[in-house]
């Protein structure tokens, strides 16, 4: 992505997520052995709602979720305090950081140095961002999702990251993201436009990803009836001055 294209995007927050091994239901002829995704259906993301002290999870569930990031049971209480204190400030529902600095602080505090977890910055075209800002606006009595909060800032993505490509994602109720990969749509995208994912399982051509997102939203396709959009994923170093 060029510098000029960068400024036509709007930041949608930051995730700490691990790469995903290609599963049996993914097309091995199209996708690499490991893919990058912002979908909580596929990726292990931390922290998530399990890290909030008031959320309904038992100790075993919290320990299992933390262990996926190499975080031992002895640090669960500290992690929960850290996340709960920052909720609705820099950590947002259900698993987004408002700022890159917040994501880096979490990684420096809790994620082992040898972990393959990375910080993913999410971004949308300004047009798609404005559309989702409207679609995700909370109604009376509802809390604001992290996605809506991030988009409402109307800030461009931070510089200094490595653009991995664009992913077709749907926005579920509550602000969670759902990948087109869960529906096996990589095959349909290849048939429709000869769309070939890159080494990260993403699309290098954002305009192509946008066409795929429109296709995913057609009723006859049979994907979840949610807003599908093309999202740019950028990996940022976990430490200032580090490498992605």
PDB file of C-alpha atoms in Angstrom:
ATOM      1  CA  UNK A   1       0.000   0.000   0.000  1.00  0.00           C
ATOM      2  CA  UNK A   2       1.405   3.368  -0.980  1.00  0.00           C
ATOM      3  CA  UNK A   3       1.723   6.381   1.307  1.00  0.00           C
ATOM      4  CA  UNK A   4      -1.079   8.161  -0.568  1.00  0.00           C
ATOM      5  CA  UNK A   5      -3.406   5.166  -0.220  1.00  0.00           C
ATOM      6  CA  UNK A   6      -2.625   5.092   3.514  1.00  0.00           C
ATOM      7  CA  UNK A   7      -4.330   8.450   4.012  1.00  0.00           C
ATOM      8  CA  UNK A   8      -7.554   7.270   2.378  1.00  0.00           C
ATOM      9  CA  UNK A   9      -7.971   4.785   5.234  1.00  0.00           C
ATOM     10  CA  UNK A  10      -9.450   5.153   8.693  1.00  0.00           C
ATOM     11  CA  UNK A  11      -8.095   3.310  11.720  1.00  0.00           C
ATOM     12  CA  UNK A  12     -10.408   0.750  13.333  1.00  0.00           C
ATOM     13  CA  UNK A  13      -8.214  -0.124  16.321  1.00  0.00           C
ATOM     14  CA  UNK A  14      -5.590  -2.707  17.223  1.00  0.00           C
ATOM     15  CA  UNK A  15      -5.657  -6.413  18.082  1.00  0.00           C
ATOM     16  CA  UNK A  16      -3.084  -8.706  19.663  1.00  0.00           C
ATOM     17  CA  UNK A  17      -3.487 -11.934  17.698  1.00  0.00           C
ATOM     18  CA  UNK A  18      -1.587 -15.069  16.785  1.00  0.00           C
ATOM     19  CA  UNK A  19      -1.294 -16.494  13.253  1.00  0.00           C
ATOM     20  CA  UNK A  20      -3.710 -19.314  12.415  1.00  0.00           C
ATOM     21  CA  UNK A  21      -2.770 -22.700  11.007  1.00  0.00           C
ATOM     22  CA  UNK A  22      -4.707 -23.519   7.852  1.00  0.00           C
ATOM     23  CA  UNK A  23      -7.593 -25.800   8.786  1.00  0.00           C
ATOM     24  CA  UNK A  24      -9.075 -28.767   6.932  1.00  0.00           C
ATOM     25  CA  UNK A  25     -12.005 -26.686   5.665  1.00  0.00           C
ATOM     26  CA  UNK A  26      -9.711 -24.099   4.067  1.00  0.00           C
ATOM     27  CA  UNK A  27      -8.589 -24.587   0.460  1.00  0.00           C
ATOM     28  CA  UNK A  28      -4.945 -25.712   0.547  1.00  0.00           C
ATOM     29  CA  UNK A  29      -4.542 -24.869  -3.143  1.00  0.00           C
ATOM     30  CA  UNK A  30      -5.276 -21.204  -2.412  1.00  0.00           C
ATOM     31  CA  UNK A  31      -4.132 -20.533   1.147  1.00  0.00           C
ATOM     32  CA  UNK A  32      -0.689 -20.761   2.788  1.00  0.00           C
ATOM     33  CA  UNK A  33      -0.039 -23.103   5.743  1.00  0.00           C
ATOM     34  CA  UNK A  34      -0.501 -20.179   8.156  1.00  0.00           C
ATOM     35  CA  UNK A  35      -2.810 -17.227   7.678  1.00  0.00           C
ATOM     36  CA  UNK A  36      -3.251 -13.879   9.370  1.00  0.00           C
ATOM     37  CA  UNK A  37      -6.759 -12.877  10.327  1.00  0.00           C
ATOM     38  CA  UNK A  38      -8.593 -10.466  12.608  1.00  0.00           C
ATOM     39  CA  UNK A  39     -11.472 -12.908  13.010  1.00  0.00           C
ATOM     40  CA  UNK A  40     -12.096 -14.051  16.575  1.00  0.00           C
ATOM     41  CA  UNK A  41     -13.708 -17.165  15.085  1.00  0.00           C
ATOM     42  CA  UNK A  42     -10.281 -18.277  13.872  1.00  0.00           C
ATOM     43  CA  UNK A  43      -7.523 -16.316  15.571  1.00  0.00           C
ATOM     44  CA  UNK A  44      -6.444 -16.478  19.167  1.00  0.00           C
ATOM     45  CA  UNK A  45      -6.824 -12.909  20.397  1.00  0.00           C
ATOM     46  CA  UNK A  46      -5.775 -11.490  23.744  1.00  0.00           C
ATOM     47  CA  UNK A  47      -7.087  -9.980  25.813  1.00  0.00           C
ATOM     48  CA  UNK A  48     -10.732 -10.692  25.142  1.00  0.00           C
ATOM     49  CA  UNK A  49     -13.840 -10.530  27.297  1.00  0.00           C
ATOM     50  CA  UNK A  50     -12.514 -13.423  29.423  1.00  0.00           C
ATOM     51  CA  UNK A  51      -9.987 -10.980  30.914  1.00  0.00           C
ATOM     52  CA  UNK A  52     -12.646  -8.650  32.354  1.00  0.00           C
ATOM     53  CA  UNK A  53     -13.242  -9.280  36.055  1.00  0.00           C
ATOM     54  CA  UNK A  54     -17.007  -8.822  35.765  1.00  0.00           C
ATOM     55  CA  UNK A  55     -17.440 -11.084  32.717  1.00  0.00           C
ATOM     56  CA  UNK A  56     -19.034 -14.509  33.224  1.00  0.00           C
ATOM     57  CA  UNK A  57     -16.067 -16.877  32.866  1.00  0.00           C
ATOM     58  CA  UNK A  58     -14.838 -19.443  35.341  1.00  0.00           C
ATOM     59  CA  UNK A  59     -11.210 -19.814  36.369  1.00  0.00           C
ATOM     60  CA  UNK A  60     -10.572 -22.764  34.059  1.00  0.00           C
ATOM     61  CA  UNK A  61     -11.817 -20.830  31.015  1.00  0.00           C
ATOM     62  CA  UNK A  62      -9.639 -17.832  31.831  1.00  0.00           C
ATOM     63  CA  UNK A  63      -6.572 -20.012  32.401  1.00  0.00           C
ATOM     64  CA  UNK A  64      -7.104 -21.852  29.126  1.00  0.00           C
ATOM     65  CA  UNK A  65      -7.475 -18.607  27.158  1.00  0.00           C
ATOM     66  CA  UNK A  66      -4.369 -17.089  28.755  1.00  0.00           C
ATOM     67  CA  UNK A  67      -2.302 -20.240  28.232  1.00  0.00           C
ATOM     68  CA  UNK A  68      -2.739 -19.874  24.467  1.00  0.00           C
ATOM     69  CA  UNK A  69      -0.466 -16.837  24.783  1.00  0.00           C
ATOM     70  CA  UNK A  70       1.981 -18.446  27.188  1.00  0.00           C
ATOM     71  CA  UNK A  71       0.550 -16.551  30.162  1.00  0.00           C
ATOM     72  CA  UNK A  72       0.671 -18.742  33.318  1.00  0.00           C
ATOM     73  CA  UNK A  73      -2.203 -19.136  35.822  1.00  0.00           C
ATOM     74  CA  UNK A  74      -0.145 -17.263  38.418  1.00  0.00           C
ATOM     75  CA  UNK A  75      -0.562 -14.057  36.394  1.00  0.00           C
ATOM     76  CA  UNK A  76      -4.290 -14.275  35.649  1.00  0.00           C
ATOM     77  CA  UNK A  77      -5.339 -12.049  38.559  1.00  0.00           C
ATOM     78  CA  UNK A  78      -2.787  -9.390  37.594  1.00  0.00           C
ATOM     79  CA  UNK A  79      -3.871  -9.545  33.958  1.00  0.00           C
ATOM     80  CA  UNK A  80      -7.543  -9.215  34.867  1.00  0.00           C
ATOM     81  CA  UNK A  81      -6.814  -6.191  37.056  1.00  0.00           C
ATOM     82  CA  UNK A  82      -4.800  -4.607  34.242  1.00  0.00           C
ATOM     83  CA  UNK A  83      -7.506  -5.134  31.622  1.00  0.00           C
ATOM     84  CA  UNK A  84     -10.460  -4.243  33.851  1.00  0.00           C
ATOM     85  CA  UNK A  85      -8.852  -0.967  34.964  1.00  0.00           C
ATOM     86  CA  UNK A  86      -8.329   0.049  31.348  1.00  0.00           C
ATOM     87  CA  UNK A  87     -11.714  -1.048  30.048  1.00  0.00           C
ATOM     88  CA  UNK A  88     -13.581   1.619  28.117  1.00  0.00           C
ATOM     89  CA  UNK A  89     -10.453   3.766  28.066  1.00  0.00           C
ATOM     90  CA  UNK A  90      -7.779   2.037  25.985  1.00  0.00           C
ATOM     91  CA  UNK A  91      -9.153  -1.514  26.012  1.00  0.00           C
ATOM     92  CA  UNK A  92     -12.555  -1.707  24.343  1.00  0.00           C
ATOM     93  CA  UNK A  93     -15.310  -4.283  23.894  1.00  0.00           C
ATOM     94  CA  UNK A  94     -14.760  -7.030  22.999  1.00  0.00           C
ATOM     95  CA  UNK A  95     -11.021  -7.223  22.217  1.00  0.00           C
ATOM     96  CA  UNK A  96      -9.776  -3.983  20.645  1.00  0.00           C
ATOM     97  CA  UNK A  97      -7.151  -1.542  21.800  1.00  0.00           C
ATOM     98  CA  UNK A  98      -7.861   2.088  21.025  1.00  0.00           C
ATOM     99  CA  UNK A  99      -4.170   2.894  20.593  1.00  0.00           C
ATOM    100  CA  UNK A 100      -1.019   1.158  19.426  1.00  0.00           C
ATOM    101  CA  UNK A 101       0.622   2.162  22.704  1.00  0.00           C
ATOM    102  CA  UNK A 102      -2.012   0.261  24.686  1.00  0.00           C
ATOM    103  CA  UNK A 103      -1.463  -2.896  22.657  1.00  0.00           C
ATOM    104  CA  UNK A 104       2.296  -2.581  23.084  1.00  0.00           C
ATOM    105  CA  UNK A 105       1.995  -2.105  26.831  1.00  0.00           C
ATOM    106  CA  UNK A 106      -0.123  -5.254  27.104  1.00  0.00           C
ATOM    107  CA  UNK A 107       2.417  -7.243  25.085  1.00  0.00           C
ATOM    108  CA  UNK A 108       5.362  -5.918  27.090  1.00  0.00           C
ATOM    109  CA  UNK A 109       3.615  -6.724  30.366  1.00  0.00           C
ATOM    110  CA  UNK A 110       2.111 -10.139  29.669  1.00  0.00           C
ATOM    111  CA  UNK A 111       3.124 -11.721  26.340  1.00  0.00           C
ATOM    112  CA  UNK A 112       6.372 -13.759  26.369  1.00  0.00           C
ATOM    113  CA  UNK A 113       9.107 -12.427  24.090  1.00  0.00           C
ATOM    114  CA  UNK A 114       9.236 -15.661  22.087  1.00  0.00           C
ATOM    115  CA  UNK A 115       5.488 -15.647  21.360  1.00  0.00           C
ATOM    116  CA  UNK A 116       4.355 -15.484  17.734  1.00  0.00           C
ATOM    117  CA  UNK A 117       1.595 -13.051  18.723  1.00  0.00           C
ATOM    118  CA  UNK A 118       1.583  -9.824  16.757  1.00  0.00           C
ATOM    119  CA  UNK A 119      -0.144  -6.469  16.905  1.00  0.00           C
ATOM    120  CA  UNK A 120      -2.572  -6.070  14.019  1.00  0.00           C
ATOM    121  CA  UNK A 121      -3.780  -2.620  13.107  1.00  0.00           C
ATOM    122  CA  UNK A 122      -7.195  -2.610  11.435  1.00  0.00           C
ATOM    123  CA  UNK A 123      -8.281  -0.037   8.873  1.00  0.00           C
ATOM    124  CA  UNK A 124     -11.091   0.593   6.409  1.00  0.00           C
ATOM    125  CA  UNK A 125     -11.577   2.864   3.437  1.00  0.00           C
ATOM    126  CA  UNK A 126     -13.149   6.129   4.544  1.00  0.00           C
ATOM    127  CA  UNK A 127     -16.371   5.221   2.739  1.00  0.00           C
ATOM    128  CA  UNK A 128     -16.621   1.813   4.415  1.00  0.00           C
ATOM    129  CA  UNK A 129     -15.655   3.315   7.765  1.00  0.00           C
ATOM    130  CA  UNK A 130     -18.427   5.911   7.568  1.00  0.00           C
ATOM    131  CA  UNK A 131     -20.880   3.173   6.613  1.00  0.00           C
ATOM    132  CA  UNK A 132     -19.906   0.945   9.551  1.00  0.00           C
ATOM    133  CA  UNK A 133     -19.895   3.909  11.899  1.00  0.00           C
ATOM    134  CA  UNK A 134     -23.573   4.323  11.075  1.00  0.00           C
ATOM    135  CA  UNK A 135     -24.385   0.601  11.182  1.00  0.00           C
ATOM    136  CA  UNK A 136     -22.654   0.012  14.532  1.00  0.00           C
ATOM    137  CA  UNK A 137     -24.006   3.074  16.321  1.00  0.00           C
ATOM    138  CA  UNK A 138     -25.439   1.997  19.700  1.00  0.00           C
ATOM    139  CA  UNK A 139     -29.160   2.233  20.200  1.00  0.00           C
ATOM    140  CA  UNK A 140     -30.772   3.506  23.387  1.00  0.00           C
ATOM    141  CA  UNK A 141     -29.617   1.360  26.296  1.00  0.00           C
ATOM    142  CA  UNK A 142     -26.765  -0.303  24.388  1.00  0.00           C
ATOM    143  CA  UNK A 143     -23.089   0.102  25.141  1.00  0.00           C
ATOM    144  CA  UNK A 144     -20.694   1.354  22.476  1.00  0.00           C
ATOM    145  CA  UNK A 145     -18.555  -1.285  20.785  1.00  0.00           C
ATOM    146  CA  UNK A 146     -14.832  -0.845  20.441  1.00  0.00           C
ATOM    147  CA  UNK A 147     -15.159  -0.710  16.670  1.00  0.00           C
ATOM    148  CA  UNK A 148     -17.567   2.216  16.794  1.00  0.00           C
ATOM    149  CA  UNK A 149     -15.377   4.035  19.318  1.00  0.00           C
ATOM    150  CA  UNK A 150     -12.267   3.616  17.156  1.00  0.00           C
ATOM    151  CA  UNK A 151     -13.984   4.674  13.939  1.00  0.00           C
ATOM    152  CA  UNK A 152     -15.548   7.705  15.619  1.00  0.00           C
ATOM    153  CA  UNK A 153     -12.052   9.148  16.118  1.00  0.00           C
ATOM    154  CA  UNK A 154     -11.649   9.384  12.325  1.00  0.00           C
ATOM    155  CA  UNK A 155      -7.892   8.956  12.450  1.00  0.00           C
ATOM    156  CA  UNK A 156      -5.649   7.512   9.734  1.00  0.00           C
ATOM    157  CA  UNK A 157      -3.671   4.360  10.550  1.00  0.00           C
ATOM    158  CA  UNK A 158      -0.381   4.814  12.357  1.00  0.00           C
ATOM    159  CA  UNK A 159       2.745   4.677  10.232  1.00  0.00           C
ATOM    160  CA  UNK A 160       5.613   2.305  10.922  1.00  0.00           C
ATOM    161  CA  UNK A 161       3.824  -0.996  10.306  1.00  0.00           C
ATOM    162  CA  UNK A 162       4.014  -3.678   7.634  1.00  0.00           C
ATOM    163  CA  UNK A 163       0.881  -3.901   5.488  1.00  0.00           C
ATOM    164  CA  UNK A 164      -0.047  -7.600   5.298  1.00  0.00           C
ATOM    165  CA  UNK A 165      -2.991  -7.196   2.926  1.00  0.00           C
ATOM    166  CA  UNK A 166      -6.769  -6.913   2.956  1.00  0.00           C
ATOM    167  CA  UNK A 167      -9.219  -9.356   4.517  1.00  0.00           C
ATOM    168  CA  UNK A 168     -12.950  -9.789   3.911  1.00  0.00           C
ATOM    169  CA  UNK A 169     -14.584  -9.615   7.341  1.00  0.00           C
ATOM    170  CA  UNK A 170     -18.146  -9.364   8.569  1.00  0.00           C
ATOM    171  CA  UNK A 171     -19.125  -7.430  11.683  1.00  0.00           C
ATOM    172  CA  UNK A 172     -21.163  -9.488  14.128  1.00  0.00           C
ATOM    173  CA  UNK A 173     -23.445  -8.095  16.818  1.00  0.00           C
ATOM    174  CA  UNK A 174     -21.298  -6.800  19.656  1.00  0.00           C
ATOM    175  CA  UNK A 175     -18.442  -5.822  17.361  1.00  0.00           C
ATOM    176  CA  UNK A 176     -16.724  -9.178  16.839  1.00  0.00           C
ATOM    177  CA  UNK A 177     -15.276  -9.881  13.399  1.00  0.00           C
ATOM    178  CA  UNK A 178     -16.061 -12.954  11.317  1.00  0.00           C
ATOM    179  CA  UNK A 179     -13.878 -14.081   8.401  1.00  0.00           C
ATOM    180  CA  UNK A 180     -14.998 -15.069   4.935  1.00  0.00           C
ATOM    181  CA  UNK A 181     -12.651 -18.045   5.389  1.00  0.00           C
ATOM    182  CA  UNK A 182     -15.168 -19.561   7.813  1.00  0.00           C
ATOM    183  CA  UNK A 183     -17.565 -19.825   4.873  1.00  0.00           C
ATOM    184  CA  UNK A 184     -15.034 -21.229   2.414  1.00  0.00           C
ATOM    185  CA  UNK A 185     -15.472 -18.137   0.270  1.00  0.00           C
ATOM    186  CA  UNK A 186     -11.859 -18.146  -0.901  1.00  0.00           C
ATOM    187  CA  UNK A 187     -12.968 -20.669  -3.540  1.00  0.00           C
ATOM    188  CA  UNK A 188     -15.825 -18.469  -4.735  1.00  0.00           C
ATOM    189  CA  UNK A 189     -13.549 -15.423  -4.852  1.00  0.00           C
ATOM    190  CA  UNK A 190     -11.059 -17.359  -6.970  1.00  0.00           C
ATOM    191  CA  UNK A 191     -13.790 -18.509  -9.344  1.00  0.00           C
ATOM    192  CA  UNK A 192     -15.341 -15.059  -9.687  1.00  0.00           C
ATOM    193  CA  UNK A 193     -12.191 -12.927 -10.075  1.00  0.00           C
ATOM    194  CA  UNK A 194      -9.220 -15.332 -10.069  1.00  0.00           C
ATOM    195  CA  UNK A 195      -8.501 -13.838  -6.657  1.00  0.00           C
ATOM    196  CA  UNK A 196      -5.288 -15.330  -5.265  1.00  0.00           C
ATOM    197  CA  UNK A 197      -4.439 -14.718  -1.589  1.00  0.00           C
ATOM    198  CA  UNK A 198      -0.878 -13.699  -0.753  1.00  0.00           C
ATOM    199  CA  UNK A 199       1.583 -15.367   1.627  1.00  0.00           C
ATOM    200  CA  UNK A 200      -0.515 -14.181   4.592  1.00  0.00           C
ATOM    201  CA  UNK A 201      -3.814 -15.469   3.189  1.00  0.00           C
ATOM    202  CA  UNK A 202      -4.895 -11.898   2.409  1.00  0.00           C
ATOM    203  CA  UNK A 203      -5.426  -9.871  -0.769  1.00  0.00           C
ATOM    204  CA  UNK A 204      -2.770  -7.453  -1.987  1.00  0.00           C
ATOM    205  CA  UNK A 205      -5.383  -5.578  -4.053  1.00  0.00           C
ATOM    206  CA  UNK A 206      -7.745  -3.705  -1.708  1.00  0.00           C
ATOM    207  CA  UNK A 207     -10.199  -2.887  -4.520  1.00  0.00           C
ATOM    208  CA  UNK A 208     -10.427  -6.612  -5.273  1.00  0.00           C
ATOM    209  CA  UNK A 209     -11.089  -7.324  -1.599  1.00  0.00           C
ATOM    210  CA  UNK A 210     -13.884  -4.749  -1.682  1.00  0.00           C
ATOM    211  CA  UNK A 211     -15.503  -6.526  -4.636  1.00  0.00           C
ATOM    212  CA  UNK A 212     -15.232  -9.805  -2.742  1.00  0.00           C
ATOM    213  CA  UNK A 213     -16.892  -8.197   0.288  1.00  0.00           C
ATOM    214  CA  UNK A 214     -19.834  -7.056  -1.839  1.00  0.00           C
ATOM    215  CA  UNK A 215     -20.145 -10.607  -3.166  1.00  0.00           C
ATOM    216  CA  UNK A 216     -20.065 -12.058   0.373  1.00  0.00           C
ATOM    217  CA  UNK A 217     -22.996  -9.835   1.303  1.00  0.00           C
ATOM    218  CA  UNK A 218     -25.300 -11.225  -1.385  1.00  0.00           C
ATOM    219  CA  UNK A 219     -28.112 -13.275   0.072  1.00  0.00           C
ATOM    220  CA  UNK A 220     -27.744 -16.110  -2.416  1.00  0.00           C
ATOM    221  CA  UNK A 221     -24.131 -16.692  -1.323  1.00  0.00           C
ATOM    222  CA  UNK A 222     -25.312 -18.007   2.026  1.00  0.00           C
ATOM    223  CA  UNK A 223     -22.760 -16.269   4.254  1.00  0.00           C
ATOM    224  CA  UNK A 224     -23.801 -14.747   7.576  1.00  0.00           C
ATOM    225  CA  UNK A 225     -26.234 -11.833   7.108  1.00  0.00           C
ATOM    226  CA  UNK A 226     -23.832  -9.239   8.508  1.00  0.00           C
ATOM    227  CA  UNK A 227     -22.096  -6.202   6.989  1.00  0.00           C
ATOM    228  CA  UNK A 228     -19.126  -7.532   4.976  1.00  0.00           C
ATOM    229  CA  UNK A 229     -16.287  -5.135   4.227  1.00  0.00           C
ATOM    230  CA  UNK A 230     -12.642  -5.204   3.143  1.00  0.00           C
ATOM    231  CA  UNK A 231     -10.267  -4.510   6.032  1.00  0.00           C
ATOM    232  CA  UNK A 232      -6.593  -3.626   5.739  1.00  0.00           C
ATOM    233  CA  UNK A 233      -4.409  -5.529   8.217  1.00  0.00           C
ATOM    234  CA  UNK A 234      -1.088  -3.983   9.209  1.00  0.00           C
ATOM    235  CA  UNK A 235       1.374  -5.627  11.577  1.00  0.00           C
ATOM    236  CA  UNK A 236       3.218  -3.355  14.006  1.00  0.00           C
ATOM    237  CA  UNK A 237       6.320  -4.150  16.056  1.00  0.00           C
ATOM    238  CA  UNK A 238       5.470  -5.139  19.624  1.00  0.00           C
ATOM    239  CA  UNK A 239       8.145  -2.761  20.883  1.00  0.00           C
ATOM    240  CA  UNK A 240       9.114   0.731  19.774  1.00  0.00           C
ATOM    241  CA  UNK A 241      11.962   0.395  17.303  1.00  0.00           C
ATOM    242  CA  UNK A 242      11.335  -3.329  16.864  1.00  0.00           C
ATOM    243  CA  UNK A 243      10.580  -5.199  13.662  1.00  0.00           C
ATOM    244  CA  UNK A 244       7.281  -6.771  12.603  1.00  0.00           C
TER     245      UNK A 244
END
